[in-house]
Amino acid sequence: MTIKHFRPASGVYVFVEQGLKASQHQHPAVEILLVQKGQLDIVVNGQAHLNIKGCIIPPNVVHSVQGQNALCEIWILEKSPEAIAALDLMPSDFSGKEIALLSESELLYFDDALLTQFQSLPTLSITSDQRVNACISYIKENLRNAALNRDLLSAKVHLSPSRLSHLFKTQT
């Protein structure tokens, strides 16, 4: 996974992944999957959506993803769906839905200009745990490092990977 955009203060993260595959999971954030090439299948509450080009998944929706040959952008937005929709830039209405599938024309909205709009939303509170702050600083300074991962970060701050994950999640 490559980090394209990582801004904890704004709650906006963008990653690029070749061969995206994830078993059933959920997030407390909005997730947007954008397929740049290949095929992506997603299952939400037992309903399969095959060969999608993109989708918006609201917070706390259980889903799994399979895209062995897909190149995808994964946008994680730690903003409320209402705040995001208030931008009036989201092409699909996803309020009350478990998933909003995006058409190819709607995918064009997801560019650097929209990313800038998301960043202009009110900022999230910054963590006070110095170990998490150190990790965030290290991530910012080493975004291009392909070896950047949880094990490396946990070693830098002298925590087990699972403890760092727990702290990072609760603090950010």
Short mmCIF file of N, CA and C in Angstrom, two decimals:
data_model
loop_
_atom_site.label_atom_id
_atom_site.label_comp_id
_atom_site.label_asym_id
_atom_site.label_seq_id
_atom_site.Cartn_x
_atom_site.Cartn_y
_atom_site.Cartn_z
N MET A 1 0.84 -1.17 0.00
CA MET A 1 0.00 0.00 0.00
C MET A 1 0.89 1.24 0.00
N THR A 2 0.54 2.18 -0.82
CA THR A 2 1.26 3.44 -0.92
C THR A 2 0.40 4.55 -0.32
N ILE A 3 1.02 5.42 0.44
CA ILE A 3 0.32 6.56 1.02
C ILE A 3 0.37 7.71 0.02
N LYS A 4 -0.80 8.18 -0.39
CA LYS A 4 -0.89 9.32 -1.31
C LYS A 4 -1.13 10.62 -0.54
N HIS A 5 -1.91 10.53 0.53
CA HIS A 5 -2.25 11.71 1.32
C HIS A 5 -2.51 11.25 2.75
N PHE A 6 -1.86 11.90 3.72
CA PHE A 6 -2.02 11.50 5.12
C PHE A 6 -2.00 12.75 5.98
N ARG A 7 -3.19 13.19 6.43
CA ARG A 7 -3.30 14.39 7.24
C ARG A 7 -4.20 14.14 8.44
N PRO A 8 -3.64 13.64 9.55
CA PRO A 8 -4.46 13.36 10.73
C PRO A 8 -5.24 14.58 11.24
N ALA A 9 -4.66 15.78 11.15
CA ALA A 9 -5.36 16.96 11.65
C ALA A 9 -6.65 17.21 10.89
N SER A 10 -6.67 16.88 9.59
CA SER A 10 -7.89 17.10 8.81
C SER A 10 -8.75 15.84 8.73
N GLY A 11 -8.20 14.69 9.14
CA GLY A 11 -8.98 13.45 9.10
C GLY A 11 -9.18 12.93 7.70
N VAL A 12 -8.24 13.22 6.80
CA VAL A 12 -8.33 12.79 5.41
C VAL A 12 -7.10 11.97 5.05
N TYR A 13 -7.34 10.77 4.54
CA TYR A 13 -6.25 9.86 4.18
C TYR A 13 -6.56 9.24 2.83
N VAL A 14 -5.54 9.12 1.98
CA VAL A 14 -5.72 8.47 0.68
C VAL A 14 -4.56 7.52 0.48
N PHE A 15 -4.90 6.28 0.12
CA PHE A 15 -3.92 5.23 -0.11
C PHE A 15 -4.15 4.65 -1.50
N VAL A 16 -3.09 4.09 -2.08
CA VAL A 16 -3.20 3.39 -3.36
C VAL A 16 -2.74 1.96 -3.12
N GLU A 17 -3.54 1.01 -3.63
CA GLU A 17 -3.25 -0.41 -3.39
C GLU A 17 -3.48 -1.21 -4.67
N GLN A 18 -2.52 -2.02 -5.01
CA GLN A 18 -2.66 -2.98 -6.11
C GLN A 18 -3.07 -4.31 -5.50
N GLY A 19 -4.12 -4.92 -6.02
CA GLY A 19 -4.56 -6.21 -5.50
C GLY A 19 -5.26 -6.11 -4.17
N LEU A 20 -6.12 -5.13 -4.02
CA LEU A 20 -6.83 -4.90 -2.76
C LEU A 20 -7.66 -6.12 -2.39
N LYS A 21 -7.47 -6.59 -1.17
CA LYS A 21 -8.23 -7.72 -0.66
C LYS A 21 -8.38 -7.53 0.84
N ALA A 22 -9.63 -7.56 1.32
CA ALA A 22 -9.87 -7.39 2.74
C ALA A 22 -11.08 -8.22 3.14
N SER A 23 -10.91 -9.00 4.19
CA SER A 23 -12.03 -9.79 4.71
C SER A 23 -13.01 -8.85 5.41
N GLN A 24 -14.10 -9.40 5.91
CA GLN A 24 -15.13 -8.59 6.54
C GLN A 24 -14.54 -7.66 7.59
N HIS A 25 -14.89 -6.39 7.48
CA HIS A 25 -14.43 -5.38 8.43
C HIS A 25 -15.36 -4.18 8.35
N GLN A 26 -15.14 -3.22 9.23
CA GLN A 26 -15.87 -1.96 9.20
C GLN A 26 -14.97 -0.87 9.75
N HIS A 27 -15.30 0.38 9.48
CA HIS A 27 -14.52 1.52 9.96
C HIS A 27 -15.47 2.54 10.59
N PRO A 28 -14.95 3.34 11.49
CA PRO A 28 -15.77 4.43 12.03
C PRO A 28 -15.66 5.69 11.16
N ALA A 29 -15.36 5.52 9.89
CA ALA A 29 -15.16 6.64 8.97
C ALA A 29 -15.80 6.30 7.63
N VAL A 30 -15.98 7.32 6.80
CA VAL A 30 -16.45 7.11 5.44
C VAL A 30 -15.28 6.54 4.63
N GLU A 31 -15.55 5.51 3.84
CA GLU A 31 -14.53 4.93 2.96
C GLU A 31 -15.01 5.08 1.53
N ILE A 32 -14.11 5.56 0.68
CA ILE A 32 -14.42 5.68 -0.74
C ILE A 32 -13.40 4.84 -1.49
N LEU A 33 -13.88 3.91 -2.30
CA LEU A 33 -13.02 3.06 -3.11
C LEU A 33 -13.16 3.50 -4.56
N LEU A 34 -12.04 3.78 -5.21
CA LEU A 34 -12.01 4.22 -6.60
C LEU A 34 -11.12 3.27 -7.39
N VAL A 35 -11.67 2.60 -8.37
CA VAL A 35 -10.91 1.64 -9.17
C VAL A 35 -10.26 2.37 -10.34
N GLN A 36 -8.93 2.35 -10.37
CA GLN A 36 -8.22 2.99 -11.46
C GLN A 36 -8.06 2.05 -12.65
N LYS A 37 -7.88 0.76 -12.36
CA LYS A 37 -7.88 -0.25 -13.43
C LYS A 37 -8.12 -1.61 -12.80
N GLY A 38 -8.66 -2.52 -13.58
CA GLY A 38 -8.95 -3.85 -13.09
C GLY A 38 -10.38 -3.98 -12.60
N GLN A 39 -10.62 -5.03 -11.85
CA GLN A 39 -11.96 -5.36 -11.37
C GLN A 39 -11.99 -5.44 -9.86
N LEU A 40 -13.01 -4.85 -9.26
CA LEU A 40 -13.18 -4.88 -7.82
C LEU A 40 -14.58 -5.38 -7.49
N ASP A 41 -14.64 -6.35 -6.58
CA ASP A 41 -15.91 -6.87 -6.09
C ASP A 41 -16.00 -6.54 -4.60
N ILE A 42 -17.21 -6.19 -4.16
CA ILE A 42 -17.42 -5.87 -2.76
C ILE A 42 -18.70 -6.55 -2.29
N VAL A 43 -18.66 -7.04 -1.06
CA VAL A 43 -19.83 -7.68 -0.45
C VAL A 43 -20.22 -6.86 0.77
N VAL A 44 -21.49 -6.43 0.80
CA VAL A 44 -22.03 -5.67 1.92
C VAL A 44 -23.26 -6.42 2.42
N ASN A 45 -23.18 -6.87 3.69
CA ASN A 45 -24.28 -7.62 4.30
C ASN A 45 -24.80 -8.74 3.40
N GLY A 46 -23.88 -9.51 2.85
CA GLY A 46 -24.24 -10.67 2.05
C GLY A 46 -24.60 -10.37 0.61
N GLN A 47 -24.71 -9.11 0.25
CA GLN A 47 -25.03 -8.76 -1.13
C GLN A 47 -23.75 -8.39 -1.89
N ALA A 48 -23.51 -9.14 -2.97
CA ALA A 48 -22.31 -8.92 -3.77
C ALA A 48 -22.55 -7.86 -4.83
N HIS A 49 -21.58 -6.98 -4.99
CA HIS A 49 -21.56 -5.97 -6.04
C HIS A 49 -20.30 -6.27 -6.85
N LEU A 50 -20.49 -6.72 -8.09
CA LEU A 50 -19.37 -7.22 -8.90
C LEU A 50 -18.91 -6.18 -9.91
N ASN A 51 -17.61 -6.17 -10.12
CA ASN A 51 -16.96 -5.33 -11.11
C ASN A 51 -17.36 -3.86 -10.98
N ILE A 52 -17.25 -3.33 -9.77
CA ILE A 52 -17.60 -1.93 -9.55
C ILE A 52 -16.44 -1.03 -9.95
N LYS A 53 -16.75 0.21 -10.26
CA LYS A 53 -15.74 1.20 -10.61
C LYS A 53 -15.41 2.09 -9.41
N GLY A 54 -16.34 2.18 -8.48
CA GLY A 54 -16.13 2.98 -7.30
C GLY A 54 -17.35 2.92 -6.41
N CYS A 55 -17.14 3.23 -5.13
CA CYS A 55 -18.26 3.22 -4.19
C CYS A 55 -17.93 4.07 -2.98
N ILE A 56 -19.00 4.46 -2.28
CA ILE A 56 -18.89 5.17 -1.01
C ILE A 56 -19.52 4.27 0.04
N ILE A 57 -18.77 4.01 1.11
CA ILE A 57 -19.26 3.17 2.20
C ILE A 57 -19.34 4.03 3.45
N PRO A 58 -20.56 4.23 3.98
CA PRO A 58 -20.71 5.03 5.19
C PRO A 58 -20.02 4.37 6.39
N PRO A 59 -19.87 5.10 7.48
CA PRO A 59 -19.23 4.52 8.68
C PRO A 59 -19.99 3.31 9.21
N ASN A 60 -19.23 2.39 9.79
CA ASN A 60 -19.75 1.23 10.52
C ASN A 60 -20.57 0.26 9.68
N VAL A 61 -20.31 0.19 8.39
CA VAL A 61 -20.95 -0.78 7.51
C VAL A 61 -19.97 -1.94 7.30
N VAL A 62 -20.40 -3.15 7.64
CA VAL A 62 -19.54 -4.32 7.49
C VAL A 62 -19.47 -4.67 6.00
N HIS A 63 -18.23 -4.85 5.52
CA HIS A 63 -18.03 -5.17 4.10
C HIS A 63 -16.73 -5.94 3.92
N SER A 64 -16.63 -6.62 2.78
CA SER A 64 -15.38 -7.26 2.37
C SER A 64 -15.11 -6.85 0.93
N VAL A 65 -13.83 -6.91 0.55
CA VAL A 65 -13.40 -6.43 -0.76
C VAL A 65 -12.48 -7.45 -1.39
N GLN A 66 -12.65 -7.66 -2.69
CA GLN A 66 -11.78 -8.57 -3.44
C GLN A 66 -11.45 -7.92 -4.77
N GLY A 67 -10.19 -7.65 -5.00
CA GLY A 67 -9.77 -7.03 -6.26
C GLY A 67 -8.34 -7.42 -6.59
N GLN A 68 -8.12 -8.70 -6.84
CA GLN A 68 -6.74 -9.18 -7.03
C GLN A 68 -6.01 -8.48 -8.15
N ASN A 69 -6.71 -8.11 -9.20
CA ASN A 69 -6.04 -7.44 -10.32
C ASN A 69 -6.35 -5.95 -10.37
N ALA A 70 -6.99 -5.42 -9.34
CA ALA A 70 -7.42 -4.03 -9.35
C ALA A 70 -6.38 -3.10 -8.74
N LEU A 71 -6.24 -1.95 -9.35
CA LEU A 71 -5.47 -0.85 -8.78
C LEU A 71 -6.49 0.14 -8.24
N CYS A 72 -6.47 0.37 -6.94
CA CYS A 72 -7.50 1.17 -6.29
C CYS A 72 -6.92 2.31 -5.47
N GLU A 73 -7.68 3.39 -5.39
CA GLU A 73 -7.44 4.43 -4.40
C GLU A 73 -8.44 4.21 -3.29
N ILE A 74 -7.98 4.29 -2.06
CA ILE A 74 -8.83 4.15 -0.89
C ILE A 74 -8.80 5.48 -0.16
N TRP A 75 -9.93 6.15 -0.08
CA TRP A 75 -10.06 7.41 0.63
C TRP A 75 -10.74 7.11 1.95
N ILE A 76 -10.14 7.53 3.05
CA ILE A 76 -10.73 7.40 4.38
C ILE A 76 -10.99 8.82 4.88
N LEU A 77 -12.25 9.11 5.21
CA LEU A 77 -12.64 10.45 5.63
C LEU A 77 -13.25 10.36 7.02
N GLU A 78 -12.53 10.87 8.00
CA GLU A 78 -13.01 10.84 9.38
C GLU A 78 -13.90 12.04 9.65
N LYS A 79 -14.80 12.29 8.76
CA LYS A 79 -15.77 13.38 8.89
C LYS A 79 -17.15 12.74 8.92
N SER A 80 -18.10 13.44 9.46
CA SER A 80 -19.45 12.90 9.46
C SER A 80 -19.98 12.92 8.03
N PRO A 81 -20.80 11.93 7.67
CA PRO A 81 -21.40 11.95 6.32
C PRO A 81 -22.15 13.25 6.06
N GLU A 82 -22.76 13.82 7.10
CA GLU A 82 -23.50 15.07 6.93
C GLU A 82 -22.56 16.21 6.56
N ALA A 83 -21.38 16.25 7.20
CA ALA A 83 -20.41 17.31 6.89
C ALA A 83 -19.90 17.17 5.46
N ILE A 84 -19.67 15.93 5.05
CA ILE A 84 -19.19 15.70 3.69
C ILE A 84 -20.25 16.07 2.67
N ALA A 85 -21.49 15.63 2.92
CA ALA A 85 -22.58 15.94 2.00
C ALA A 85 -22.82 17.44 1.92
N ALA A 86 -22.54 18.17 3.01
CA ALA A 86 -22.75 19.62 3.03
C ALA A 86 -21.87 20.33 2.01
N LEU A 87 -20.80 19.70 1.58
CA LEU A 87 -19.96 20.29 0.55
C LEU A 87 -20.67 20.36 -0.79
N ASP A 88 -21.73 19.58 -0.92
CA ASP A 88 -22.49 19.50 -2.17
C ASP A 88 -21.61 19.08 -3.34
N LEU A 89 -20.56 18.33 -3.02
CA LEU A 89 -19.67 17.84 -4.06
C LEU A 89 -19.77 16.32 -4.22
N MET A 90 -20.46 15.69 -3.30
CA MET A 90 -20.59 14.25 -3.37
C MET A 90 -21.65 13.92 -4.41
N PRO A 91 -21.31 13.21 -5.46
CA PRO A 91 -22.26 12.98 -6.54
C PRO A 91 -23.41 12.04 -6.17
N SER A 92 -23.20 11.13 -5.25
CA SER A 92 -24.24 10.17 -4.89
C SER A 92 -24.76 10.45 -3.49
N ASP A 93 -26.06 10.32 -3.34
CA ASP A 93 -26.66 10.44 -2.02
C ASP A 93 -26.50 9.11 -1.32
N PHE A 94 -25.72 9.09 -0.24
CA PHE A 94 -25.51 7.82 0.45
C PHE A 94 -26.11 7.82 1.85
N SER A 95 -26.88 8.83 2.19
CA SER A 95 -27.49 8.84 3.52
C SER A 95 -28.49 7.70 3.64
N GLY A 96 -28.32 6.93 4.69
CA GLY A 96 -29.22 5.81 4.95
C GLY A 96 -28.93 4.56 4.14
N LYS A 97 -27.95 4.61 3.27
CA LYS A 97 -27.60 3.45 2.45
C LYS A 97 -26.39 2.75 3.04
N GLU A 98 -26.27 1.45 2.72
CA GLU A 98 -25.09 0.71 3.16
C GLU A 98 -23.94 0.87 2.19
N ILE A 99 -24.23 1.24 0.96
CA ILE A 99 -23.21 1.47 -0.05
C ILE A 99 -23.81 2.31 -1.17
N ALA A 100 -23.03 3.21 -1.72
CA ALA A 100 -23.45 3.99 -2.89
C ALA A 100 -22.45 3.67 -4.00
N LEU A 101 -22.93 3.04 -5.06
CA LEU A 101 -22.06 2.72 -6.19
C LEU A 101 -21.90 3.96 -7.05
N LEU A 102 -20.69 4.20 -7.52
CA LEU A 102 -20.37 5.38 -8.32
C LEU A 102 -20.29 5.01 -9.79
N SER A 103 -20.81 5.87 -10.62
CA SER A 103 -20.68 5.68 -12.07
C SER A 103 -19.32 6.21 -12.51
N GLU A 104 -18.96 5.90 -13.75
CA GLU A 104 -17.67 6.39 -14.26
C GLU A 104 -17.64 7.91 -14.29
N SER A 105 -18.76 8.57 -14.60
CA SER A 105 -18.76 10.04 -14.61
C SER A 105 -18.62 10.59 -13.19
N GLU A 106 -19.21 9.92 -12.20
CA GLU A 106 -19.07 10.37 -10.82
C GLU A 106 -17.65 10.22 -10.31
N LEU A 107 -16.91 9.26 -10.83
CA LEU A 107 -15.53 9.06 -10.40
C LEU A 107 -14.66 10.29 -10.71
N LEU A 108 -15.04 11.06 -11.70
CA LEU A 108 -14.27 12.23 -12.09
C LEU A 108 -14.26 13.31 -11.01
N TYR A 109 -15.23 13.27 -10.09
CA TYR A 109 -15.28 14.24 -8.99
C TYR A 109 -14.14 14.04 -8.01
N PHE A 110 -13.60 12.84 -7.94
CA PHE A 110 -12.61 12.51 -6.91
C PHE A 110 -11.22 12.83 -7.42
N ASP A 111 -10.85 14.08 -7.25
CA ASP A 111 -9.55 14.57 -7.72
C ASP A 111 -8.93 15.44 -6.64
N ASP A 112 -7.83 16.08 -6.97
CA ASP A 112 -7.13 16.91 -5.99
C ASP A 112 -7.98 18.08 -5.50
N ALA A 113 -8.85 18.61 -6.37
CA ALA A 113 -9.70 19.73 -5.95
C ALA A 113 -10.68 19.29 -4.87
N LEU A 114 -11.25 18.10 -5.00
CA LEU A 114 -12.16 17.59 -3.98
C LEU A 114 -11.41 17.29 -2.70
N LEU A 115 -10.22 16.76 -2.84
CA LEU A 115 -9.40 16.48 -1.66
C LEU A 115 -9.14 17.77 -0.89
N THR A 116 -8.89 18.86 -1.59
CA THR A 116 -8.69 20.16 -0.96
C THR A 116 -9.96 20.61 -0.24
N GLN A 117 -11.12 20.36 -0.85
CA GLN A 117 -12.38 20.71 -0.20
C GLN A 117 -12.57 19.93 1.10
N PHE A 118 -12.25 18.64 1.08
CA PHE A 118 -12.37 17.83 2.29
C PHE A 118 -11.46 18.35 3.39
N GLN A 119 -10.28 18.79 3.01
CA GLN A 119 -9.34 19.31 3.99
C GLN A 119 -9.82 20.61 4.61
N SER A 120 -10.70 21.33 3.93
CA SER A 120 -11.17 22.62 4.45
C SER A 120 -12.26 22.46 5.50
N LEU A 121 -12.76 21.25 5.69
CA LEU A 121 -13.74 21.02 6.75
C LEU A 121 -13.07 21.23 8.10
N PRO A 122 -13.83 21.48 9.15
CA PRO A 122 -13.23 21.70 10.47
C PRO A 122 -12.26 20.58 10.84
N THR A 123 -11.16 20.97 11.47
CA THR A 123 -10.13 20.00 11.81
C THR A 123 -10.56 19.15 13.00
N LEU A 124 -9.95 17.99 13.09
CA LEU A 124 -10.17 17.10 14.21
C LEU A 124 -9.22 17.48 15.33
N SER A 125 -9.53 17.09 16.53
CA SER A 125 -8.62 17.38 17.64
C SER A 125 -7.34 16.56 17.48
N ILE A 126 -6.24 17.15 17.86
CA ILE A 126 -4.94 16.49 17.75
C ILE A 126 -4.67 15.70 19.02
N THR A 127 -4.08 14.55 18.86
CA THR A 127 -3.77 13.68 19.98
C THR A 127 -2.75 14.32 20.93
N SER A 128 -2.80 13.90 22.17
CA SER A 128 -1.82 14.41 23.13
C SER A 128 -0.80 13.34 23.52
N ASP A 129 -0.97 12.11 23.09
CA ASP A 129 -0.01 11.05 23.40
C ASP A 129 1.25 11.25 22.56
N GLN A 130 2.38 11.45 23.21
CA GLN A 130 3.62 11.77 22.52
C GLN A 130 4.09 10.65 21.59
N ARG A 131 3.80 9.41 21.93
CA ARG A 131 4.21 8.30 21.06
C ARG A 131 3.43 8.31 19.76
N VAL A 132 2.16 8.60 19.83
CA VAL A 132 1.35 8.71 18.62
C VAL A 132 1.78 9.94 17.82
N ASN A 133 2.03 11.05 18.51
CA ASN A 133 2.53 12.25 17.82
C ASN A 133 3.85 11.96 17.10
N ALA A 134 4.73 11.20 17.75
CA ALA A 134 6.01 10.84 17.13
C ALA A 134 5.79 10.01 15.87
N CYS A 135 4.84 9.09 15.93
CA CYS A 135 4.52 8.27 14.76
C CYS A 135 3.98 9.13 13.62
N ILE A 136 3.09 10.04 13.95
CA ILE A 136 2.51 10.92 12.94
C ILE A 136 3.60 11.77 12.29
N SER A 137 4.51 12.30 13.10
CA SER A 137 5.63 13.08 12.56
C SER A 137 6.50 12.22 11.64
N TYR A 138 6.78 11.01 12.09
CA TYR A 138 7.62 10.11 11.28
C TYR A 138 6.93 9.77 9.96
N ILE A 139 5.63 9.54 9.99
CA ILE A 139 4.88 9.25 8.77
C ILE A 139 4.98 10.43 7.81
N LYS A 140 4.76 11.64 8.31
CA LYS A 140 4.83 12.83 7.47
C LYS A 140 6.20 12.99 6.82
N GLU A 141 7.26 12.69 7.59
CA GLU A 141 8.62 12.86 7.08
C GLU A 141 9.05 11.73 6.15
N ASN A 142 8.33 10.61 6.17
CA ASN A 142 8.77 9.43 5.41
C ASN A 142 7.67 8.86 4.53
N LEU A 143 6.82 9.72 3.98
CA LEU A 143 5.70 9.26 3.16
C LEU A 143 6.12 8.41 1.98
N ARG A 144 7.27 8.66 1.44
CA ARG A 144 7.73 7.94 0.24
C ARG A 144 8.44 6.62 0.58
N ASN A 145 8.60 6.33 1.85
CA ASN A 145 9.30 5.11 2.28
C ASN A 145 8.38 3.90 2.10
N ALA A 146 8.71 3.03 1.16
CA ALA A 146 7.89 1.85 0.89
C ALA A 146 7.85 0.89 2.07
N ALA A 147 8.84 0.96 2.96
CA ALA A 147 8.90 0.06 4.11
C ALA A 147 8.13 0.60 5.32
N LEU A 148 7.47 1.73 5.16
CA LEU A 148 6.72 2.34 6.25
C LEU A 148 5.53 1.44 6.61
N ASN A 149 5.54 0.94 7.84
CA ASN A 149 4.45 0.07 8.28
C ASN A 149 4.33 0.11 9.80
N ARG A 150 3.37 -0.59 10.31
CA ARG A 150 3.09 -0.59 11.75
C ARG A 150 4.26 -1.13 12.56
N ASP A 151 4.91 -2.18 12.08
CA ASP A 151 6.04 -2.75 12.82
C ASP A 151 7.19 -1.75 12.95
N LEU A 152 7.48 -1.04 11.87
CA LEU A 152 8.54 -0.04 11.90
C LEU A 152 8.19 1.08 12.89
N LEU A 153 6.95 1.56 12.81
CA LEU A 153 6.53 2.63 13.72
C LEU A 153 6.55 2.18 15.17
N SER A 154 6.06 0.97 15.44
CA SER A 154 6.02 0.50 16.83
C SER A 154 7.44 0.37 17.40
N ALA A 155 8.40 -0.04 16.57
CA ALA A 155 9.78 -0.13 17.03
C ALA A 155 10.34 1.25 17.35
N LYS A 156 9.96 2.26 16.57
CA LYS A 156 10.45 3.63 16.78
C LYS A 156 9.99 4.19 18.13
N VAL A 157 8.79 3.81 18.57
CA VAL A 157 8.25 4.37 19.82
C VAL A 157 8.23 3.34 20.95
N HIS A 158 8.86 2.19 20.72
CA HIS A 158 9.03 1.16 21.75
C HIS A 158 7.71 0.64 22.31
N LEU A 159 6.79 0.34 21.39
CA LEU A 159 5.52 -0.28 21.75
C LEU A 159 5.32 -1.52 20.91
N SER A 160 4.51 -2.44 21.38
CA SER A 160 4.16 -3.58 20.54
C SER A 160 3.26 -3.08 19.41
N PRO A 161 3.27 -3.75 18.27
CA PRO A 161 2.40 -3.30 17.17
C PRO A 161 0.93 -3.23 17.57
N SER A 162 0.45 -4.19 18.35
CA SER A 162 -0.97 -4.17 18.73
C SER A 162 -1.26 -3.00 19.67
N ARG A 163 -0.35 -2.70 20.59
CA ARG A 163 -0.55 -1.58 21.51
C ARG A 163 -0.53 -0.26 20.75
N LEU A 164 0.40 -0.13 19.80
CA LEU A 164 0.45 1.08 18.99
C LEU A 164 -0.86 1.25 18.21
N SER A 165 -1.36 0.17 17.63
CA SER A 165 -2.62 0.25 16.88
C SER A 165 -3.74 0.73 17.78
N HIS A 166 -3.82 0.17 18.98
CA HIS A 166 -4.86 0.57 19.92
C HIS A 166 -4.73 2.05 20.28
N LEU A 167 -3.53 2.49 20.62
CA LEU A 167 -3.31 3.89 20.97
C LEU A 167 -3.63 4.82 19.79
N PHE A 168 -3.15 4.45 18.64
CA PHE A 168 -3.35 5.27 17.44
C PHE A 168 -4.84 5.43 17.17
N LYS A 169 -5.57 4.34 17.26
CA LYS A 169 -7.01 4.38 17.00
C LYS A 169 -7.74 5.25 18.03
N THR A 170 -7.42 5.08 19.30
CA THR A 170 -8.13 5.86 20.32
C THR A 170 -7.71 7.33 20.31
N GLN A 171 -6.48 7.62 19.94
CA GLN A 171 -6.00 9.00 19.97
C GLN A 171 -6.31 9.79 18.70
N THR A 172 -6.49 9.09 17.59
CA THR A 172 -6.77 9.80 16.34
C THR A 172 -8.17 9.53 15.88
#
